[in-house]
mmCIF file of C-alpha atoms in Angstrom:
data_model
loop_
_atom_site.group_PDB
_atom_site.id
_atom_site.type_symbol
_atom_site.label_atom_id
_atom_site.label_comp_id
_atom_site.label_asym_id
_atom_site.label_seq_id
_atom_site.Cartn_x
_atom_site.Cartn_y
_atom_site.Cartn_z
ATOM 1 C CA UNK A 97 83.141 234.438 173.900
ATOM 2 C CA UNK A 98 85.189 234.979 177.043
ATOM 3 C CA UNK A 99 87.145 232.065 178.095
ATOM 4 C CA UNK A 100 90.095 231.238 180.023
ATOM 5 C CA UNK A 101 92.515 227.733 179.107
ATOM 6 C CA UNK A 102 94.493 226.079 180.988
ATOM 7 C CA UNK A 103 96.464 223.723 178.672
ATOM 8 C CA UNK A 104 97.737 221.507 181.334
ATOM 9 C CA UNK A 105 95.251 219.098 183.173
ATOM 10 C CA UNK A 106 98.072 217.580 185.304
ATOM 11 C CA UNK A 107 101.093 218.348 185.768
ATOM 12 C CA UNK A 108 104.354 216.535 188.362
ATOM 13 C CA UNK A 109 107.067 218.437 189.303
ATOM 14 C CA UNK A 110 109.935 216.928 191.402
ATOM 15 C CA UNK A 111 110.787 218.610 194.741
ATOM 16 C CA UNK A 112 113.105 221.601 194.496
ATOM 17 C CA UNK A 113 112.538 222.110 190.364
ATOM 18 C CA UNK A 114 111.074 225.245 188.850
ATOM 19 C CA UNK A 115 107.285 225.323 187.857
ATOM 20 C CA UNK A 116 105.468 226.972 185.145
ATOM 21 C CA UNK A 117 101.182 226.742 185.335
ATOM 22 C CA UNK A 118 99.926 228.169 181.668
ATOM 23 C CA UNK A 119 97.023 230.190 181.347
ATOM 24 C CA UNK A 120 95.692 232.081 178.207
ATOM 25 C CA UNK A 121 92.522 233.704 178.355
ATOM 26 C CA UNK A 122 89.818 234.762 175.947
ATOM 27 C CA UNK A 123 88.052 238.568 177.096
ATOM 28 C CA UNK A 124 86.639 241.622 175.225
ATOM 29 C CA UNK A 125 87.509 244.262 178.263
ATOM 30 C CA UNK A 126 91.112 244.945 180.011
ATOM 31 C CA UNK A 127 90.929 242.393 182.192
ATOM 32 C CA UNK A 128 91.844 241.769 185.809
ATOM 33 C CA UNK A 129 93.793 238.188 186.163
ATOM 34 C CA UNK A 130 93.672 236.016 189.290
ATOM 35 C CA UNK A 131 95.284 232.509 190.404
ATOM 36 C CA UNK A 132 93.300 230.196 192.872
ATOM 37 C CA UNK A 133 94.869 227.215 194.508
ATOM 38 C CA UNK A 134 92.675 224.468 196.529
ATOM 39 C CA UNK A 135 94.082 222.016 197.966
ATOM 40 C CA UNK A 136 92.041 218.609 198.503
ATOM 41 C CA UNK A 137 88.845 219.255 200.213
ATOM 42 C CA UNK A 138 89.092 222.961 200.563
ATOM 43 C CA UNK A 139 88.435 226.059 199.650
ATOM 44 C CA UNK A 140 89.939 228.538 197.193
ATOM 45 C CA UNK A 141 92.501 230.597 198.042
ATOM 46 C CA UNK A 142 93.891 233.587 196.402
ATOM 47 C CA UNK A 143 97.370 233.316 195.126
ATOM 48 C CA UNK A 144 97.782 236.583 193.147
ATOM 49 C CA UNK A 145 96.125 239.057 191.296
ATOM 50 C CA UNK A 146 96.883 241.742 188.464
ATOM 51 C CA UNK A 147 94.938 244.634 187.642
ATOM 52 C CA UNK A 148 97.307 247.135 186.243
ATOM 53 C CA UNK A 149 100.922 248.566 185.980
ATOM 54 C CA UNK A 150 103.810 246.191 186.552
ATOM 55 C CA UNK A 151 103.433 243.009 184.392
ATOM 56 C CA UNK A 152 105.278 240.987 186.977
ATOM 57 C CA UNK A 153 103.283 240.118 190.136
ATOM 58 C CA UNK A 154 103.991 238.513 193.654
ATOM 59 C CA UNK A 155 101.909 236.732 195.606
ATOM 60 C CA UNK A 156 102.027 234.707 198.933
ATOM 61 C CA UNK A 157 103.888 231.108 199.035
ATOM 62 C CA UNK A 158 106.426 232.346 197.151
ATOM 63 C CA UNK A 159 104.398 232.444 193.644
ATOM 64 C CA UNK A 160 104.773 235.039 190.927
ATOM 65 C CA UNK A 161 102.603 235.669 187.194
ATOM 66 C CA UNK A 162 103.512 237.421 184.002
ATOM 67 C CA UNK A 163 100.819 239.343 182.396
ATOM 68 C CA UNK A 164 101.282 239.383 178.872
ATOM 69 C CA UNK A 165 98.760 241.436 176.379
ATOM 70 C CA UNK A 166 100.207 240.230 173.683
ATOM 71 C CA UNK A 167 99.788 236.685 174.207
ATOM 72 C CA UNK A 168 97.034 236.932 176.203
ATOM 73 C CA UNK A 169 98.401 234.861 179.049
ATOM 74 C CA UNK A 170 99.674 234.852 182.821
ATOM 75 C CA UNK A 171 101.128 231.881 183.432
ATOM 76 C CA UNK A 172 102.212 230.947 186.978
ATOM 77 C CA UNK A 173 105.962 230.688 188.207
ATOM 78 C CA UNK A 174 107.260 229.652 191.418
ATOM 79 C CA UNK A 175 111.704 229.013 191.291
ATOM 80 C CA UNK A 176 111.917 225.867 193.886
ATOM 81 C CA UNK A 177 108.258 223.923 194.405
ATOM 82 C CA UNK A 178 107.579 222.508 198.184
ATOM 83 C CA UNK A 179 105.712 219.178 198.493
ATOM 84 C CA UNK A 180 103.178 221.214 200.160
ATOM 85 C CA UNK A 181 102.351 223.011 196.793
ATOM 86 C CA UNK A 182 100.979 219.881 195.455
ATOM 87 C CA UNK A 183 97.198 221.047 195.036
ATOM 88 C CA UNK A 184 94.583 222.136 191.853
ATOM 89 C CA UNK A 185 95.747 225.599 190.607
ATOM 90 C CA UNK A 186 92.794 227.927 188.554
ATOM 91 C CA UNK A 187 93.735 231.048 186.402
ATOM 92 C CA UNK A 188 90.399 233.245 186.603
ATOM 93 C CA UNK A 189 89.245 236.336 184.866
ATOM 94 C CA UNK A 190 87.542 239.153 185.550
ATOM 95 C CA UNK A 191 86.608 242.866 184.488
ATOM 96 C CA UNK A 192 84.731 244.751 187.114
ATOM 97 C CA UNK A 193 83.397 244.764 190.705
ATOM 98 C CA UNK A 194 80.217 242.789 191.166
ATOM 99 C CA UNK A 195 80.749 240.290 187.948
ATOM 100 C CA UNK A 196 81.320 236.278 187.841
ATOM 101 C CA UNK A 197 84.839 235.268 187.589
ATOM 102 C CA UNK A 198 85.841 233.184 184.602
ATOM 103 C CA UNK A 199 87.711 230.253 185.563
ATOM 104 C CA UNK A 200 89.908 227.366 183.679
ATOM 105 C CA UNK A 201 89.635 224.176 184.267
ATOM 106 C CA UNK A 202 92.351 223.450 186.536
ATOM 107 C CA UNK A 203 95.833 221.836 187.049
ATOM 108 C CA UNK A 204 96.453 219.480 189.193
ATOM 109 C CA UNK A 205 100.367 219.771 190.274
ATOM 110 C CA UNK A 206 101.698 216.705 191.621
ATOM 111 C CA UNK A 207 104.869 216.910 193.334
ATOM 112 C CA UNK A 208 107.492 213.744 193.365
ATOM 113 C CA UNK A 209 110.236 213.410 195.956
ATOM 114 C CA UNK B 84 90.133 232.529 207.050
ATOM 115 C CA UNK B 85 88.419 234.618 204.635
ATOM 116 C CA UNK B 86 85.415 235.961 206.705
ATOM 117 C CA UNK B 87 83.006 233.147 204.967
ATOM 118 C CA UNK B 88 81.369 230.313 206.184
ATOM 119 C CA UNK B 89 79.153 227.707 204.550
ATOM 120 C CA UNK B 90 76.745 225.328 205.874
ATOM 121 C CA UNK B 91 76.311 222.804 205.635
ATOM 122 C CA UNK B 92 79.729 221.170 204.861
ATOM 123 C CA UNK B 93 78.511 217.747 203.603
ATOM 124 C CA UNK B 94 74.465 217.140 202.625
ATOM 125 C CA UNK B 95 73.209 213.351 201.163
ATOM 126 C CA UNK B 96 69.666 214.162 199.717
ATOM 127 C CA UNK B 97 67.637 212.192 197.647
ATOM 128 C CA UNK B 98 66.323 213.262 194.370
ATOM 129 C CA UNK B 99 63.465 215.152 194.409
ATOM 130 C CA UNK B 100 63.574 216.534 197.804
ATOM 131 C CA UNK B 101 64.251 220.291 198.464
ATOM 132 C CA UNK B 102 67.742 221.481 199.556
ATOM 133 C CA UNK B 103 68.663 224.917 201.265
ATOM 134 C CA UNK B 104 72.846 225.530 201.717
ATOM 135 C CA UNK B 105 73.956 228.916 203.298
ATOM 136 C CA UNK B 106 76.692 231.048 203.009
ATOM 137 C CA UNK B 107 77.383 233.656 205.767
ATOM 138 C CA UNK B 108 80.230 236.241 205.869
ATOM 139 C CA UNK B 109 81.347 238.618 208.481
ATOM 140 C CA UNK B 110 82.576 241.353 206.099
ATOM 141 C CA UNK B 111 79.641 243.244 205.370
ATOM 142 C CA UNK B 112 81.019 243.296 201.484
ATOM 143 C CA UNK B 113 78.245 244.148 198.836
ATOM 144 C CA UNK B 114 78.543 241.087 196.361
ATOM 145 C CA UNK B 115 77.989 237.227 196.793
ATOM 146 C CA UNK B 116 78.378 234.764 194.586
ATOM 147 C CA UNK B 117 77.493 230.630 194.335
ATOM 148 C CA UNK B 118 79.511 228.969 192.473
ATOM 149 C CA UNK B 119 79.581 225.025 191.801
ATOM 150 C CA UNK B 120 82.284 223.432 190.719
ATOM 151 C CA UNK B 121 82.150 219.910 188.671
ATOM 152 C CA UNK B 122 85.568 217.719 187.438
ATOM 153 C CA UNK B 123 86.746 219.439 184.138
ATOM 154 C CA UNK B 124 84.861 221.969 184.311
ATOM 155 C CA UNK B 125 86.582 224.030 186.754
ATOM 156 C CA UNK B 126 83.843 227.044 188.590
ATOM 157 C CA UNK B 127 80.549 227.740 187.255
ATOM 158 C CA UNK B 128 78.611 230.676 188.414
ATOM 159 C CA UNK B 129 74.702 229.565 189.641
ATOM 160 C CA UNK B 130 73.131 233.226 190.667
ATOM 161 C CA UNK B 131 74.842 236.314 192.720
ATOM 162 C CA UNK B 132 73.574 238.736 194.495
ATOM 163 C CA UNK B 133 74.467 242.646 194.060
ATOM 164 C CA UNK B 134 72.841 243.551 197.385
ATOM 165 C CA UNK B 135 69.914 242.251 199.702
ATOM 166 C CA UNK B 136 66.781 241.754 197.709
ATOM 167 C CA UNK B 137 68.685 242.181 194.731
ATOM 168 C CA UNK B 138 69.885 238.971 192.319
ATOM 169 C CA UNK B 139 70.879 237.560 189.369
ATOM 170 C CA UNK B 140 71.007 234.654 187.449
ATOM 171 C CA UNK B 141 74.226 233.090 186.160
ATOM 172 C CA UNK B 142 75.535 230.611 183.760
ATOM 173 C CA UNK B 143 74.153 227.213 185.530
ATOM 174 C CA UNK B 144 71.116 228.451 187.354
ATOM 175 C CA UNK B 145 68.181 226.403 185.840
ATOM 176 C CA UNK B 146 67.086 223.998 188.783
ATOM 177 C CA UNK B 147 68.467 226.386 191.721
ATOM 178 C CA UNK B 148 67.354 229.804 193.276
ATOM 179 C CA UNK B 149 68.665 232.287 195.909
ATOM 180 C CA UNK B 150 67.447 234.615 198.227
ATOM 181 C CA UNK B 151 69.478 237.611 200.150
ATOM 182 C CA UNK B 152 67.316 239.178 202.932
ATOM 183 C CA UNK B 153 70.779 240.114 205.038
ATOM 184 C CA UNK B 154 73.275 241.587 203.516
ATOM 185 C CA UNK B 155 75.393 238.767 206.013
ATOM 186 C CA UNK B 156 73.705 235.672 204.438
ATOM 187 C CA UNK B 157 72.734 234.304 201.081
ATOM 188 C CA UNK B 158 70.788 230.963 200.615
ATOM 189 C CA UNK B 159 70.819 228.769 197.868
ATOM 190 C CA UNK B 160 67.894 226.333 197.000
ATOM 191 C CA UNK B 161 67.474 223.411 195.458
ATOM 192 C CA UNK B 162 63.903 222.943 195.176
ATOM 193 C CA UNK B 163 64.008 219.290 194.027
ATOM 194 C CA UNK B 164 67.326 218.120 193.573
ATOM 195 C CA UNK B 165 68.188 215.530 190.626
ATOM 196 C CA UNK B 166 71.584 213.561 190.192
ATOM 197 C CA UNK B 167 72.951 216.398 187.792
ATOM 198 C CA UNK B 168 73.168 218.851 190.951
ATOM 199 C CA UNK B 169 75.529 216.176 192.293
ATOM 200 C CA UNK B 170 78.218 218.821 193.340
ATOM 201 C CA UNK B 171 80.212 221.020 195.309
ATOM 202 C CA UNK B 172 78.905 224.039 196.071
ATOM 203 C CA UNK B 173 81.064 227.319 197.006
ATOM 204 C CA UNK B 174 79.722 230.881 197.874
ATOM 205 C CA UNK B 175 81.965 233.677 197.307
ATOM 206 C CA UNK B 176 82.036 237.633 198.682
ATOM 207 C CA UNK B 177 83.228 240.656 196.966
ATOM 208 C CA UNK B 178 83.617 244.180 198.392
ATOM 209 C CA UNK B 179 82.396 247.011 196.273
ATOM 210 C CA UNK B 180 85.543 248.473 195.402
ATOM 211 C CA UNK B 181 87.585 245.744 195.435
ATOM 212 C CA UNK B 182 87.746 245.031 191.421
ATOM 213 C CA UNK B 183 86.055 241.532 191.194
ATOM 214 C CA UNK B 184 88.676 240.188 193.746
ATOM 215 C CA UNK B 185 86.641 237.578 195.301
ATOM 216 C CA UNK B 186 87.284 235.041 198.318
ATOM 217 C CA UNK B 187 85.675 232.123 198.825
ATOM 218 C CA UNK B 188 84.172 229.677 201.570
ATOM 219 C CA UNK B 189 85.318 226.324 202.218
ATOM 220 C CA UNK B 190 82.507 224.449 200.575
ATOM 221 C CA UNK B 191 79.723 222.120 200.233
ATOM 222 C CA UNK B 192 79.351 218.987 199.129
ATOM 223 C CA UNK B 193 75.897 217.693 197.854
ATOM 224 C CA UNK B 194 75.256 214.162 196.677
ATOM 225 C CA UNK B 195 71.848 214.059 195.036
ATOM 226 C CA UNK B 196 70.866 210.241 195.254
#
């Protein structure tokens, strides 16, 4: 069955310190890989995305994801978190145009000052 | 903004009455999605749409149905609403070539009293 986890339901991070979001996924076809973050009472927003090539991916706020085949994951890295990154953060998975993302759960980041 | 409205933003029903939300985008992309999304359980498809006239159901759709008659707009009803469909609602677009990259509206919220 196709599934994506996200191991960590909450997560604080203190202002300035390095952040890691896991996600491992579950998915018979090469997939494509997204991150989502909401923050309260909005809508999703798209972080960053891997289809192919480089494993290593950048995407806006200053956010960056490691595919890995072999372990199935991309986890979510970002060197020096902002207060303003506190929000829900979704891993999502997909495999071709016109199909339903799968998404994890969530993590909610906290950030402490 | 990512060319997507919803309406409306915030709905109190009571059960058993019907309930119509919309989702309108400006892109002209071929693919819509509604999505609702529930605490720990992250997003769960409800029905897309792969063109006007055309649907689909997804994983959650029992109680709900859509209809597409612009390619701009894509209306999701409750025909009687129960407690369960307590929710928030999001409708998401995808262009046709895009490789299931999807963006999403800001959201409804239903409470089904």
């Amino acid at each position: 069955a196709q599934s994506v986890t996200q191991p960590d339901i909450h997560i604080t991070v203190s202002e300035g310190a390095s952040l890691e979001l896991r996600c491992n996924y579950s998915y018979g076809a090469t997939p494509y890989l997204f991150w989502y973050v909401q923050s309260p009472g909005q809508g999703l927003q798209l972080l960053l995305k891997y289809f192919s090539g480089d494993t290593l991916v950048q995407g806006i706020k200053g956010f960056e994801a490691e595919f890995k085949r072999s372990q199935s994951s991309f986890n979510l890295r970002k060197p020096s978190v902002h207060w303003s990154d506190a929000a829900e953060y979704f891993c999502a998975v997909g495999s071709a145009a016109g199909t339903a993302l799968i998404f994890g759960k969530g993590t909610t980041l906290s950030v402490s000052s | 903004d990512a060319g997507i409205t919803q309406s409306p933003r915030h709905k109190v029903t009571e059960t058993g009455t019907p309930v119509t939300l919309r989702c309108h985008q400006t892109e002209n992309h071929r693919y819509m999605y509604w999505y609702r999304q529930d605490p720990g359980h992250g997003l769960r498809l409800i029905h897309y749409s792969y063109g006007v006239k055309d649907t689909d159901k997804g994983e959650v759709s029992d109680g709900y149905s859509v209809s597409r008659s612009k390619t701009e707009d894509f209306l999701l009803t409750l025909e009687s609403a129960t407690s369960s469909q307590t929710s928030v609602y999001f409708c998401a677009h995808e262009d046709s070539g895009s490789r299931n990259e999807q963006f999403f509206g800001p959201g409804t919220r239903l409470t089904v009293l």
